[in-house]
C-alpha positions as a Markdown table, in Angstrom:
| # | Residue | x | y | z |
|---|---|---|---|---|
| 1 | Met | 13.0 | -12.2 | -18.3 |
| 2 | Leu | 10.9 | -14.4 | -16.1 |
| 3 | Thr | 12.5 | -17.6 | -14.7 |
| 4 | Pro | 10.5 | -20.7 | -13.7 |
| 5 | Gln | 11.1 | -19.6 | -10.1 |
| 6 | His | 9.5 | -16.2 | -10.7 |
| 7 | Gln | 6.5 | -17.9 | -12.3 |
| 8 | Asp | 6.1 | -20.3 | -9.3 |
| 9 | Glu | 6.3 | -17.4 | -6.9 |
| 10 | Phe | 3.8 | -15.3 | -8.9 |
| 11 | Glu | 1.3 | -18.2 | -9.0 |
| 12 | Arg | 1.5 | -18.6 | -5.2 |
| 13 | Leu | 0.8 | -14.9 | -4.6 |
| 14 | Phe | -1.7 | -14.4 | -7.4 |
| 15 | Pro | -4.0 | -17.4 | -7.3 |
| 16 | Phe | -6.2 | -16.3 | -10.3 |
| 17 | Met | -3.5 | -17.8 | -12.5 |
| 18 | Ala | -4.3 | -21.3 | -11.2 |
| 19 | Ser | -7.6 | -21.3 | -13.1 |
| 20 | Ala | -6.4 | -19.4 | -16.2 |
| 21 | Gly | -6.3 | -21.2 | -19.6 |
| 22 | Asp | -3.0 | -22.3 | -21.1 |
| 23 | Asp | -3.2 | -19.7 | -23.9 |
| 24 | Phe | -3.5 | -16.8 | -21.5 |
| 25 | Thr | -0.8 | -18.2 | -19.2 |
| 26 | Gln | 1.7 | -18.5 | -22.0 |
| 27 | Asp | 0.7 | -15.0 | -23.3 |
| 28 | Phe | 1.0 | -13.5 | -19.8 |
| 29 | Tyr | 4.4 | -14.8 | -19.0 |
| 30 | Ala | 5.7 | -13.9 | -22.5 |
| 31 | Ala | 4.5 | -10.3 | -22.1 |
| 32 | Cys | 5.6 | -9.7 | -18.5 |
| 33 | Arg | 9.0 | -8.5 | -17.2 |
| 34 | Tyr | 10.6 | -9.0 | -13.8 |
| 35 | Val | 11.9 | -5.9 | -12.1 |
| 36 | Glu | 13.7 | -5.0 | -8.9 |
| 37 | Leu | 13.6 | -1.5 | -7.3 |
| 38 | Pro | 15.5 | -0.1 | -4.3 |
| 39 | Ala | 13.8 | 1.5 | -1.4 |
| 40 | Asp | 12.8 | 5.2 | -1.4 |
| 41 | Val | 12.5 | 5.7 | -5.2 |
| 42 | Ser | 9.6 | 7.2 | -7.1 |
| 43 | Ile | 7.4 | 4.8 | -9.0 |
| 44 | Cys | 5.0 | 7.4 | -10.4 |
| 45 | Asp | 4.4 | 11.1 | -9.9 |
| 46 | Glu | 1.0 | 12.9 | -10.0 |
| 47 | Gly | 0.1 | 13.8 | -13.5 |
| 48 | Gln | 2.2 | 11.2 | -15.2 |
| 49 | Gln | 0.9 | 8.5 | -17.5 |
| 50 | Cys | 1.3 | 5.0 | -16.1 |
| 51 | Ala | 3.9 | 3.1 | -18.1 |
| 52 | Gln | 3.1 | -0.3 | -16.6 |
| 53 | Leu | 1.1 | -2.2 | -14.0 |
| 54 | Ala | 3.3 | -3.7 | -11.3 |
| 55 | Met | 2.3 | -6.9 | -9.5 |
| 56 | Val | 4.3 | -7.1 | -6.3 |
| 57 | Leu | 6.2 | -10.3 | -5.4 |
| 58 | Asp | 8.0 | -8.8 | -2.4 |
| 59 | Gly | 8.3 | -5.5 | -0.7 |
| 60 | Val | 6.1 | -2.5 | 0.0 |
| 61 | Gly | 5.0 | 0.5 | -2.1 |
| 62 | Arg | 3.1 | 3.5 | -0.8 |
| 63 | Val | 0.5 | 5.6 | -2.7 |
| 64 | Tyr | -0.2 | 9.0 | -1.2 |
| 65 | Lys | -1.6 | 12.4 | -2.0 |
| 66 | Leu | 0.4 | 15.6 | -1.5 |
| 67 | Ser | -1.3 | 18.9 | -0.7 |
| 68 | Pro | -0.1 | 22.3 | -2.1 |
| 69 | Gly | 1.3 | 23.0 | 1.4 |
| 70 | Gly | 3.3 | 19.8 | 1.5 |
| 71 | Arg | 1.1 | 17.7 | 3.7 |
| 72 | Glu | 0.9 | 14.0 | 2.9 |
| 73 | Val | -1.9 | 11.5 | 3.4 |
| 74 | Thr | -1.3 | 7.8 | 2.7 |
| 75 | Leu | -4.1 | 6.3 | 0.6 |
| 76 | Tyr | -2.8 | 2.7 | 0.8 |
| 77 | Arg | 0.2 | 0.4 | 0.6 |
| 78 | Ile | 0.9 | -2.2 | -2.0 |
| 79 | Glu | 2.4 | -5.4 | -0.7 |
| 80 | Ala | 3.2 | -9.0 | -1.9 |
| 81 | Gly | 0.3 | -10.4 | -3.9 |
| 82 | Glu | -1.2 | -7.0 | -4.7 |
| 83 | Ala | -1.2 | -4.4 | -7.5 |
| 84 | Cys | -2.0 | -0.7 | -7.6 |
| 85 | Val | -5.7 | 0.0 | -8.2 |
| 86 | Leu | -5.1 | 3.6 | -9.3 |
| 87 | Thr | -2.5 | 2.4 | -11.9 |
| 88 | Ala | -5.0 | -0.2 | -13.2 |
| 89 | Ser | -7.8 | 2.4 | -13.4 |
| 90 | Cys | -5.6 | 5.0 | -15.1 |
| 91 | Ile | -4.4 | 2.5 | -17.7 |
| 92 | Met | -8.0 | 1.4 | -18.5 |
| 93 | Asn | -9.3 | 4.9 | -18.8 |
| 94 | Gly | -6.2 | 6.6 | -20.3 |
| 95 | Asp | -6.0 | 9.0 | -17.4 |
| 96 | Ser | -2.9 | 10.5 | -15.7 |
| 97 | Phe | -1.9 | 9.2 | -12.3 |
| 98 | Pro | -3.8 | 11.2 | -9.6 |
| 99 | Ala | -1.4 | 10.6 | -6.7 |
| 100 | Met | 2.2 | 9.8 | -5.9 |
| 101 | Ala | 3.7 | 6.3 | -5.5 |
| 102 | Val | 7.1 | 5.4 | -4.0 |
| 103 | Thr | 8.9 | 2.3 | -2.7 |
| 104 | Glu | 9.1 | 2.1 | 1.1 |
| 105 | Thr | 11.3 | -1.0 | 0.9 |
| 106 | Pro | 13.1 | -2.8 | -1.9 |
| 107 | Val | 10.5 | -4.1 | -4.2 |
| 108 | Arg | 10.5 | -7.1 | -6.6 |
| 109 | Ala | 7.6 | -7.2 | -9.1 |
| 110 | Ile | 6.3 | -8.5 | -12.4 |
| 111 | Val | 5.2 | -5.7 | -14.6 |
| 112 | Val | 2.6 | -5.6 | -17.4 |
| 113 | Ser | 2.4 | -3.1 | -20.3 |
| 114 | Pro | -0.8 | -0.9 | -20.6 |
| 115 | His | -1.6 | -2.5 | -23.9 |
| 116 | Lys | -1.8 | -5.9 | -22.4 |
| 117 | Val | -3.7 | -4.7 | -19.3 |
| 118 | Arg | -6.4 | -3.4 | -21.6 |
| 119 | Ser | -6.5 | -6.2 | -24.1 |
| 120 | Trp | -6.7 | -8.9 | -21.5 |
| 121 | Ile | -9.6 | -7.1 | -19.8 |
| 122 | Cys | -11.6 | -7.5 | -23.0 |
| 123 | Ala | -10.7 | -11.1 | -23.6 |
| 124 | Glu | -9.7 | -13.0 | -20.4 |
| 125 | Thr | -12.2 | -13.8 | -17.7 |
| 126 | Gln | -9.6 | -14.5 | -15.0 |
| 127 | Trp | -7.8 | -11.2 | -15.6 |
| 128 | Gln | -11.2 | -9.4 | -15.5 |
| 129 | Gln | -12.0 | -10.9 | -12.2 |
| 130 | Phe | -8.6 | -10.0 | -10.8 |
| 131 | Ile | -8.8 | -6.4 | -11.9 |
| 132 | Phe | -12.4 | -5.9 | -10.7 |
| 133 | Gly | -11.6 | -7.6 | -7.4 |
| 134 | Leu | -8.7 | -5.2 | -7.0 |
| 135 | Leu | -11.0 | -2.2 | -7.7 |
| 136 | Ser | -13.6 | -3.4 | -5.2 |
| 137 | His | -11.1 | -4.1 | -2.4 |
| 138 | Arg | -9.2 | -0.8 | -2.8 |
| 139 | Leu | -12.3 | 1.3 | -3.1 |
| 140 | Ala | -13.4 | 0.1 | 0.3 |
| 141 | Ser | -10.0 | 0.8 | 1.8 |
| 142 | Ile | -9.8 | 4.3 | 0.3 |
| 143 | Ile | -13.3 | 5.2 | 1.6 |
| 144 | Ser | -12.1 | 4.0 | 5.0 |
| 145 | Val | -9.1 | 6.4 | 4.8 |
| 146 | Val | -11.4 | 9.3 | 3.9 |
| 147 | Glu | -13.8 | 8.6 | 6.8 |
| 148 | Glu | -10.9 | 8.4 | 9.2 |
| 149 | Val | -9.3 | 11.6 | 8.1 |
| 150 | Ala | -12.6 | 13.4 | 8.1 |
| 151 | Phe | -14.3 | 12.1 | 11.2 |
| 152 | Lys | -11.8 | 10.6 | 13.7 |
| 153 | Arg | -9.5 | 12.4 | 16.1 |
| 154 | Ile | -5.8 | 12.1 | 15.3 |
| 155 | Asp | -5.0 | 10.7 | 18.8 |
| 156 | Val | -7.5 | 7.9 | 18.3 |
| 157 | Arg | -6.2 | 7.1 | 14.9 |
| 158 | Leu | -2.7 | 7.0 | 16.2 |
| 159 | Ala | -3.7 | 4.7 | 19.0 |
| 160 | Glu | -5.4 | 2.5 | 16.4 |
| 161 | Lys | -2.2 | 2.2 | 14.5 |
| 162 | Phe | -0.3 | 1.3 | 17.7 |
| 163 | Ala | -3.0 | -1.3 | 18.6 |
| 164 | Arg | -2.7 | -3.0 | 15.2 |
| 165 | Cys | 1.0 | -3.3 | 15.8 |
| 166 | Leu | 0.4 | -4.8 | 19.2 |
| 167 | Ala | -2.1 | -7.3 | 17.7 |
| 168 | Arg | 0.7 | -8.4 | 15.4 |
| 169 | Gly | 3.0 | -9.0 | 18.3 |
| 170 | Glu | 5.0 | -5.8 | 17.7 |
| 171 | Thr | 5.9 | -3.9 | 20.8 |
| 172 | Ser | 8.0 | -1.2 | 19.2 |
| 173 | Leu | 8.1 | 0.8 | 15.9 |
| 174 | Gln | 11.0 | 2.2 | 13.9 |
| 175 | Val | 9.3 | 5.3 | 12.5 |
| 176 | Thr | 9.7 | 9.0 | 12.5 |
| 177 | His | 7.1 | 11.7 | 13.4 |
| 178 | Ala | 7.1 | 12.8 | 9.8 |
| 179 | Glu | 6.3 | 9.2 | 8.6 |
| 180 | Leu | 3.5 | 8.9 | 11.1 |
| 181 | Ala | 2.1 | 12.3 | 10.0 |
| 182 | Ala | 2.1 | 11.1 | 6.4 |
| 183 | Asp | 0.2 | 8.0 | 7.3 |
| 184 | Leu | -2.4 | 9.9 | 9.3 |
| 185 | Gly | -2.8 | 12.8 | 6.9 |
| 186 | Ser | -1.8 | 15.3 | 9.6 |
| 187 | Ser | 1.2 | 17.6 | 10.2 |
| 188 | Arg | 4.4 | 16.6 | 11.9 |
| 189 | Glu | 3.8 | 19.2 | 14.6 |
| 190 | Val | 0.4 | 17.8 | 15.5 |
| 191 | Val | 1.7 | 14.2 | 15.6 |
| 192 | Ser | 4.7 | 15.3 | 17.8 |
| 193 | Arg | 2.3 | 17.0 | 20.2 |
| 194 | Ile | 0.1 | 13.9 | 20.5 |
| 195 | Leu | 3.1 | 11.6 | 21.0 |
| 196 | Lys | 4.4 | 13.9 | 23.7 |
| 197 | Asp | 1.0 | 13.6 | 25.4 |
| 198 | Phe | 1.2 | 9.8 | 25.0 |
| 199 | Val | 4.6 | 9.8 | 26.7 |
| 200 | Gln | 3.3 | 11.9 | 29.6 |
| 201 | Arg | 0.4 | 9.5 | 30.1 |
| 202 | Gly | 2.7 | 6.4 | 30.0 |
| 203 | Leu | 1.3 | 4.9 | 26.8 |
| 204 | Ile | 4.6 | 5.0 | 25.0 |
| 205 | Glu | 8.3 | 5.7 | 25.3 |
| 206 | Thr | 10.2 | 7.4 | 22.5 |
| 207 | Gly | 13.8 | 7.3 | 21.3 |
| 208 | Arg | 15.5 | 8.6 | 18.1 |
| 209 | Gly | 13.3 | 7.2 | 15.3 |
| 210 | Ser | 11.7 | 4.6 | 17.6 |
| 211 | Ile | 8.6 | 4.2 | 19.7 |
| 212 | Leu | 8.1 | 1.6 | 22.5 |
| 213 | Leu | 4.5 | 0.7 | 23.1 |
| 214 | Ala | 4.6 | 0.6 | 26.9 |
| 215 | Asp | 0.9 | 0.4 | 28.0 |
| 216 | Arg | -1.0 | -2.1 | 25.9 |
| 217 | Gln | -4.3 | -1.7 | 27.8 |
| 218 | Ala | -4.4 | 2.1 | 27.7 |
| 219 | Ile | -3.5 | 2.1 | 23.9 |
| 220 | Glu | -6.2 | -0.4 | 23.1 |
| 221 | Gln | -8.8 | 1.5 | 25.3 |
| 222 | Leu | -8.0 | 4.8 | 23.5 |
| 223 | Ser | -8.2 | 3.0 | 20.1 |
| 224 | Arg | -11.8 | 2.0 | 20.7 |
| 225 | Gln | -13.0 | 5.6 | 21.4 |
């Protein structure tokens, strides 16, 4: 059940509702459900039918592909104010989910049934604009992931990730080598080798499950190569 507080939070995060008509607003809130999920649980597996579209209020979900050999590549993350483009696409086309989705942190979300996702696409302009905007934004980000995996060196991509952290004022990361490998679409062994090289060059310092970004200038310089 949606409380007035949930509705207020949703409208702050999803501004398309501000210009929606009263009939759609009432129908939307009557049809939606509020859910909470713990961290590290499966949202949808590859080959499954999507049972709902989640619109995230808080937390982070991760969508990734898994190779037959067990290698992961992160396609994108879903954070507050976002929804999963692959889920929306599968619902509209009746396709099975082509990737894997999990919660990285506890997630709070409002979920919409496939029937409503499809019916509102045909009838509600504001919903159409939200879904098509979602498609446009995520298509660009997925193409960027493909380009990085195909054309950029792993050490440069790792430096780019560290440089983005520094730009946000973060000087350390709590992350494992396996998690970094999944983000970069590489193997744990390759990432561990690169991190060892970074330590030897003084770019970073490592601990158990943590990385200290020690040389900002060198990290940023490598990220621009």
